[in-house]
CSV table of C-alpha atoms and ligand atoms in Angstrom, one decimal:
chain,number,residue,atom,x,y,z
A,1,UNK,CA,0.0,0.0,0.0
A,2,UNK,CA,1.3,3.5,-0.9
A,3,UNK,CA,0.1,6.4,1.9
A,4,UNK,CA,-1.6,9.3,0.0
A,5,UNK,CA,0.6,12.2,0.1
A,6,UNK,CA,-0.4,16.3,-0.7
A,7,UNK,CA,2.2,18.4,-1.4
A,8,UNK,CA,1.1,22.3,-0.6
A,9,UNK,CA,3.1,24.2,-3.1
A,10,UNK,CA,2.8,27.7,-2.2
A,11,UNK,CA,5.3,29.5,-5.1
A,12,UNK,CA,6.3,33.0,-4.5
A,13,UNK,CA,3.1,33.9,-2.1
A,14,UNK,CA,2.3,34.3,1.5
A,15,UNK,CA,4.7,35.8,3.9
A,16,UNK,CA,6.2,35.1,7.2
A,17,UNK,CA,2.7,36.1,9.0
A,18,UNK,CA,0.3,34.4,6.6
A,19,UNK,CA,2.5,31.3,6.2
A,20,UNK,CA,2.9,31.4,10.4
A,21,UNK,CA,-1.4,31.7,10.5
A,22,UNK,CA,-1.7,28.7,8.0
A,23,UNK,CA,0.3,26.5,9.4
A,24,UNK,CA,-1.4,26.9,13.1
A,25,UNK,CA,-4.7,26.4,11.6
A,26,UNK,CA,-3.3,23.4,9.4
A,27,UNK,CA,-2.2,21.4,12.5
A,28,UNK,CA,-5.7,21.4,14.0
A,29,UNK,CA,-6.4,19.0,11.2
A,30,UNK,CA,-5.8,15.5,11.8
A,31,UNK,CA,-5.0,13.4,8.6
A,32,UNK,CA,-4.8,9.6,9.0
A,33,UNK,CA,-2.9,7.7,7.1
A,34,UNK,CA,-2.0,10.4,5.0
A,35,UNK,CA,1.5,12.0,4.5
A,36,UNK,CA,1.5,16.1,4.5
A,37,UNK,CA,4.0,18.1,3.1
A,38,UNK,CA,4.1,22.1,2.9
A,39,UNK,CA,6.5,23.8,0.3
A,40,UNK,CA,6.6,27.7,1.3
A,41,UNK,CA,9.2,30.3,0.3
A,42,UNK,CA,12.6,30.2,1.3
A,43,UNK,CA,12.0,32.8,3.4
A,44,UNK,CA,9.4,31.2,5.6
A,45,UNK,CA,11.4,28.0,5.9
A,46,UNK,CA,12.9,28.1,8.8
A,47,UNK,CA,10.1,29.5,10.9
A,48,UNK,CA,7.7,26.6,9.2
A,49,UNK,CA,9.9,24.1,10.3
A,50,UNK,CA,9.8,25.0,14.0
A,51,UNK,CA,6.1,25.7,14.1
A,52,UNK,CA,5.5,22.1,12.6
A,53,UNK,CA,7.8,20.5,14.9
A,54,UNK,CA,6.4,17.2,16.1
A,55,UNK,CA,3.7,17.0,14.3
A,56,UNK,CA,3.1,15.5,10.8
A,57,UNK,CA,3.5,18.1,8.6
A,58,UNK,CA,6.8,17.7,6.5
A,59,UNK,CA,8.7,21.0,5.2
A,60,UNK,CA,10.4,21.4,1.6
A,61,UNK,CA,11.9,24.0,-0.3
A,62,UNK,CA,10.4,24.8,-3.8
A,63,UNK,CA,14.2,25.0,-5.3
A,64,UNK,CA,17.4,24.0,-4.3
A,65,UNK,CA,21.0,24.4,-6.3
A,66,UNK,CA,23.0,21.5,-6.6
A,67,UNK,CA,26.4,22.6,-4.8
A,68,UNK,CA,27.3,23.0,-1.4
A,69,UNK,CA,28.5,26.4,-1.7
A,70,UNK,CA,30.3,28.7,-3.4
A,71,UNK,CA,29.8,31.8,-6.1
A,72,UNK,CA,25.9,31.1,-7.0
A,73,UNK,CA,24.8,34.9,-6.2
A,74,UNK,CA,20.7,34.2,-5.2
A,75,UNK,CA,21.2,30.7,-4.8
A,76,UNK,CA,19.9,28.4,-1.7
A,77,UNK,CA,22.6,25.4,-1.1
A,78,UNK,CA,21.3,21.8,-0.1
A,79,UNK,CA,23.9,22.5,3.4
A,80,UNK,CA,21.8,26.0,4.0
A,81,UNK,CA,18.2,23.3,3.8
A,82,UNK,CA,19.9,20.9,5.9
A,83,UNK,CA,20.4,23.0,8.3
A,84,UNK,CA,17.4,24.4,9.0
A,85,UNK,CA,15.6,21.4,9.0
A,86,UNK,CA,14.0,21.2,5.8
A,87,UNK,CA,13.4,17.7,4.8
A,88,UNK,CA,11.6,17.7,1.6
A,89,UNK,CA,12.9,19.4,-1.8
A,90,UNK,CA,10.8,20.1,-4.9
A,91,UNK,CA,13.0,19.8,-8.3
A,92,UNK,CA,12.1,20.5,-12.3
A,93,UNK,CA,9.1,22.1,-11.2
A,94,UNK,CA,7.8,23.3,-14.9
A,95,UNK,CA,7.8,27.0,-13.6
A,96,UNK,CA,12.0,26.4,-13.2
A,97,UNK,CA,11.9,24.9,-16.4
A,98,UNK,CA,10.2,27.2,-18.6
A,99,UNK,CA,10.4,30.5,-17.1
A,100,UNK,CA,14.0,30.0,-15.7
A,101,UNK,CA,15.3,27.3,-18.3
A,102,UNK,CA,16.2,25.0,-16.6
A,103,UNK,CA,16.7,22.2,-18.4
A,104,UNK,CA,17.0,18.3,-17.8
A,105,UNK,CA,20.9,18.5,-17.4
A,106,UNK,CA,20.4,20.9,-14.4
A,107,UNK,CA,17.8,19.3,-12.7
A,108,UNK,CA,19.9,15.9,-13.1
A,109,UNK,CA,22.5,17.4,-11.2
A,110,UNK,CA,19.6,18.9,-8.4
A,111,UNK,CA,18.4,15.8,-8.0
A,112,UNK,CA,21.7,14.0,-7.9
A,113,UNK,CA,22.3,16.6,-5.0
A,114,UNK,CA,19.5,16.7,-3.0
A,115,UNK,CA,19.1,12.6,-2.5
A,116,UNK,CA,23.0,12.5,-1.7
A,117,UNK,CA,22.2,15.1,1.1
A,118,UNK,CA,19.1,12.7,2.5
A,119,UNK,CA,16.5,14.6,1.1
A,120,UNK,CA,13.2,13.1,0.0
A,121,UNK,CA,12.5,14.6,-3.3
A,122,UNK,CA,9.5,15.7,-5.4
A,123,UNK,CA,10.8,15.4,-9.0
A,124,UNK,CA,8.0,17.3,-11.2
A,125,UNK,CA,7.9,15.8,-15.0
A,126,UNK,CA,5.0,17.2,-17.5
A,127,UNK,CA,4.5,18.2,-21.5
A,128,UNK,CA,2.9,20.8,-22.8
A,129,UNK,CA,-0.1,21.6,-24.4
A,130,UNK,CA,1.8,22.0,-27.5
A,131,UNK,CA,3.5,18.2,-26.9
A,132,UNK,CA,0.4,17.0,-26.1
A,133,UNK,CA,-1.5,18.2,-29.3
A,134,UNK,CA,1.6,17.0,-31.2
A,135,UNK,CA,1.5,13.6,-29.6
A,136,UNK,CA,4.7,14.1,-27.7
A,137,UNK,CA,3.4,13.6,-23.9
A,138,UNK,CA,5.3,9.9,-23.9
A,139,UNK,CA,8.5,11.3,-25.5
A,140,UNK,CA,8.9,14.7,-23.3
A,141,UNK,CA,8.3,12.6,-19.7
A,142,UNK,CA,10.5,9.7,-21.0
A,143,UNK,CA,13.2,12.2,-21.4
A,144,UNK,CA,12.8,14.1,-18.2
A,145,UNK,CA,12.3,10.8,-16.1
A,146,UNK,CA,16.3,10.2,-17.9
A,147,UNK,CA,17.7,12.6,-15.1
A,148,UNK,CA,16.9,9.8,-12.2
A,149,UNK,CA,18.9,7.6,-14.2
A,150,UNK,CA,22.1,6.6,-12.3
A,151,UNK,CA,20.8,7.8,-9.1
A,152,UNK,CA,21.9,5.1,-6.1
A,153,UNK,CA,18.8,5.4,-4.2
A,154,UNK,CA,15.0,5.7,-5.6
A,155,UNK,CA,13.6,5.4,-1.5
A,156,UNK,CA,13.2,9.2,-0.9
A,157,UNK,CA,12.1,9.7,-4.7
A,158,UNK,CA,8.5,10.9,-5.0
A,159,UNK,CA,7.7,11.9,-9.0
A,160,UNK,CA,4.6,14.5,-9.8
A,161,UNK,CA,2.8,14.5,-12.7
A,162,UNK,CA,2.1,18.1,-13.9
A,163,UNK,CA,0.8,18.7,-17.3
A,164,UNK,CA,1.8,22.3,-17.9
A,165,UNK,CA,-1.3,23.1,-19.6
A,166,UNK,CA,-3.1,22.1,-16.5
A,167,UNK,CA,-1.2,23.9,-14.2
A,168,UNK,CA,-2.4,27.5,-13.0
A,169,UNK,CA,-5.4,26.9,-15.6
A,170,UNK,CA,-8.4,25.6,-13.9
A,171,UNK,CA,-8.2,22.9,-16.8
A,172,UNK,CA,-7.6,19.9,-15.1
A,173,UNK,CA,-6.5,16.3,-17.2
A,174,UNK,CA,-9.8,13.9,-16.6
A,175,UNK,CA,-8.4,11.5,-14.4
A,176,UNK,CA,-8.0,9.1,-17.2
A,177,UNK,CA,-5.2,11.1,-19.3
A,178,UNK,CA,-3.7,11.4,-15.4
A,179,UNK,CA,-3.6,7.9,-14.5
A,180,UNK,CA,-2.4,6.9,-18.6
A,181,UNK,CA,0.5,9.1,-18.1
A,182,UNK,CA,1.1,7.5,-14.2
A,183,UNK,CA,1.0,4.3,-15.1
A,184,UNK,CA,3.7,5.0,-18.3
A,185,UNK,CA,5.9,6.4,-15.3
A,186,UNK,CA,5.6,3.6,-13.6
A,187,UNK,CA,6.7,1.2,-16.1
A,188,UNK,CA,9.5,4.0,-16.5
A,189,UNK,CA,10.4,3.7,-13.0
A,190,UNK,CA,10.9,-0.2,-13.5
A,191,UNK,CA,12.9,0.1,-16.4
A,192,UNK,CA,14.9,3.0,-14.1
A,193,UNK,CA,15.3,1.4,-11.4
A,194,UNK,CA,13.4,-1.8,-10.4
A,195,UNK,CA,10.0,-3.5,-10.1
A,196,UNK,CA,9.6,-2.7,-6.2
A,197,UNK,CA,10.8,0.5,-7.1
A,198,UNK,CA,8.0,1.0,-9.3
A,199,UNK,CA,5.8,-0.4,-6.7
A,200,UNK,CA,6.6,1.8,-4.1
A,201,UNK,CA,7.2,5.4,-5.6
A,202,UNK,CA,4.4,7.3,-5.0
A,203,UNK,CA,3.4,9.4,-7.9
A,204,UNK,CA,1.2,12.7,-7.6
A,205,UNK,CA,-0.7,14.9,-10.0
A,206,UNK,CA,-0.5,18.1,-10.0
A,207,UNK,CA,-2.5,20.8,-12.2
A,208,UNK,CA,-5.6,22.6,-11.2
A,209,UNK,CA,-6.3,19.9,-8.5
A,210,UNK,CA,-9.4,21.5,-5.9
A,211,UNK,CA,-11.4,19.9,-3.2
A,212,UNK,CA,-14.4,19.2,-6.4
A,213,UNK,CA,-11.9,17.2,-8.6
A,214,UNK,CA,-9.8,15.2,-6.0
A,215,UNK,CA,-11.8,12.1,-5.2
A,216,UNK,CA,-12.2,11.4,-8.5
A,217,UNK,CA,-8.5,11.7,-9.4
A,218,UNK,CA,-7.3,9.8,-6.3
A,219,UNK,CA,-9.8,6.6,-7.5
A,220,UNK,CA,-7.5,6.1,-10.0
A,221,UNK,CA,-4.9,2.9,-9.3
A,222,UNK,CA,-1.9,5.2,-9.8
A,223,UNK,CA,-2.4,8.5,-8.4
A,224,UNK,CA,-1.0,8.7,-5.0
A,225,UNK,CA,-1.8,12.2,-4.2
A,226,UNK,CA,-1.5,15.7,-5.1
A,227,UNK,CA,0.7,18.5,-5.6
A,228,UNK,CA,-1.3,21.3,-5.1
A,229,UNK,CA,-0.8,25.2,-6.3
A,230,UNK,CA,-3.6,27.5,-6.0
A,231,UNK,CA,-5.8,25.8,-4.1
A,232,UNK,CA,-3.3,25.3,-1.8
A,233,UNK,CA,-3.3,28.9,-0.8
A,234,UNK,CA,-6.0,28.8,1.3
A,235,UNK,CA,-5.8,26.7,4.4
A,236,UNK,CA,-9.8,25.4,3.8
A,237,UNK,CA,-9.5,24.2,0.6
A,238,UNK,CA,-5.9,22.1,1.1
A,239,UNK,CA,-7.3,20.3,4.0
A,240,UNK,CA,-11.0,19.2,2.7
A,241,UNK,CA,-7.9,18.2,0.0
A,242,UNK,CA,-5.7,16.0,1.8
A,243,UNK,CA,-8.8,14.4,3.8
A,244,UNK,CA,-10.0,13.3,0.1
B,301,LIG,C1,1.8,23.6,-9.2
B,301,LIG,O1,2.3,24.7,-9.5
B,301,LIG,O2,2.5,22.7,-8.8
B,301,LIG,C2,0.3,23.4,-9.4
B,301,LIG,C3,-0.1,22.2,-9.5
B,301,LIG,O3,-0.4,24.5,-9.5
B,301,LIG,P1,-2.0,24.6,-9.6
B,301,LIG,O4,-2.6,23.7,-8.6
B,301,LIG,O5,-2.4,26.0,-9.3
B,301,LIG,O6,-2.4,24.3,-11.0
């Protein structure tokens, strides 16, 4: 059995006070069996991590650059995460790719990085609508599912599923194009690294996902949670979520 997880991903919104109010009225929440994991600026890190301190809410970065340190002016080291307490770290989300190119060489290195320094990763793959209308959605995953390959250790590996077209849109896939494209990365996750590999990953979709559309995406056999943007904003909405 895989436990469910929801990933909050908060992008470059709420600051120290609203992330501080969230998280106090996220804890009241109790969510059984389920693994809960909040992704707010860099900014509001290290304050998140104390106030979810023994409890079950997990904190992760949105970013992370692959050295330890050195001359990377704006840059967040995996040492500077570490040491705050972060545990979780989200890599190749589209937003990085497309509006800050990065591409699948970087994020190899990222990823490389982060599971070398013990973190549990959420490695974001996804075409777009331009891929998908060209028939493309196979080729563009298989190829960014390539930068895992090599890596010693799949256990802290988590993979989301975000169509870009889906993200930020309202326009979510029908949880049939989600769990076509899951169940391709699993069999991609075999061929990576190995059939219990495959069983255990948990893979999550992410793209428009709200408290109307969950259930039905989570019936699916290979959807194992959500990554959540927008709706994730308000406190309400990501909890009736993550109780799905
Ligand atoms: C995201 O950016 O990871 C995301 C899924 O955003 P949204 O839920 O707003 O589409």
């Amino acid at each position: 059995m895989r436990t469910k997880v929801f990933a909050a991903n908060w992008k470059m919104n709420k600051t120290r006070k609203e992330a501080k109010s969230f998280l106090e009225a996220l804890k009241k929440s109790k969510f059984e069996g389920r693994e809960i994991i909040v992704l707010p600026s860099f900014l509001s890190l290290a304050d998140a991590v104390k106030a979810c301190k023994d409890t079950q809410i997990r904190i992760g970065a949105q970013n992370m650059h692959f050295a330890d340190a050195g001359a990377f002016t704006g840059e967040v080291s995996p040492l500077m995460l570490k040491d705050i307490g972060v545990t979780h770290v989200l890599i190749g989300h589209s937003e990085r790719r497309h509006l800050f190119k990065e591409d699948n060489a970087l994020i190899q290195k990222k990823v490389a990085s982060a599971i070398s320094h013990g973190f549990h990763v959420i490695f974001c793959v996804g075409e777009t609508l331009d891929e998908r209308e060209q028939g493309k959605t196979r080729i563009v995953v298989r190829e960014q599912m390539e930068a895992l390959r090599g890596l010693k250790d799949a256990e802290q590996l988590m993979i989301a599923y975000e169509p870009v077209w889906a993200i930020g849109t309202g326009k979510t896939a029908t949880p049939e194009q989600a769990e076509e494209v899951h169940s391709y990365i699993r069999m991609l996750i075999a061929q990576l690294f190995s059939k219990s590999a495959a069983e255990h990953i948990r893979i999550l979709y992410g793209g428009s996902v709200t408290p109307e559309n969950i259930a039905g995406l989570l019936a699916k056999e290979s959807i194992d949670g959500a990554l959540v943007g927008g709706a994730s904003l308000d406190v309400k909405s990501f909890t009736k979520i993550a109780k799905a």
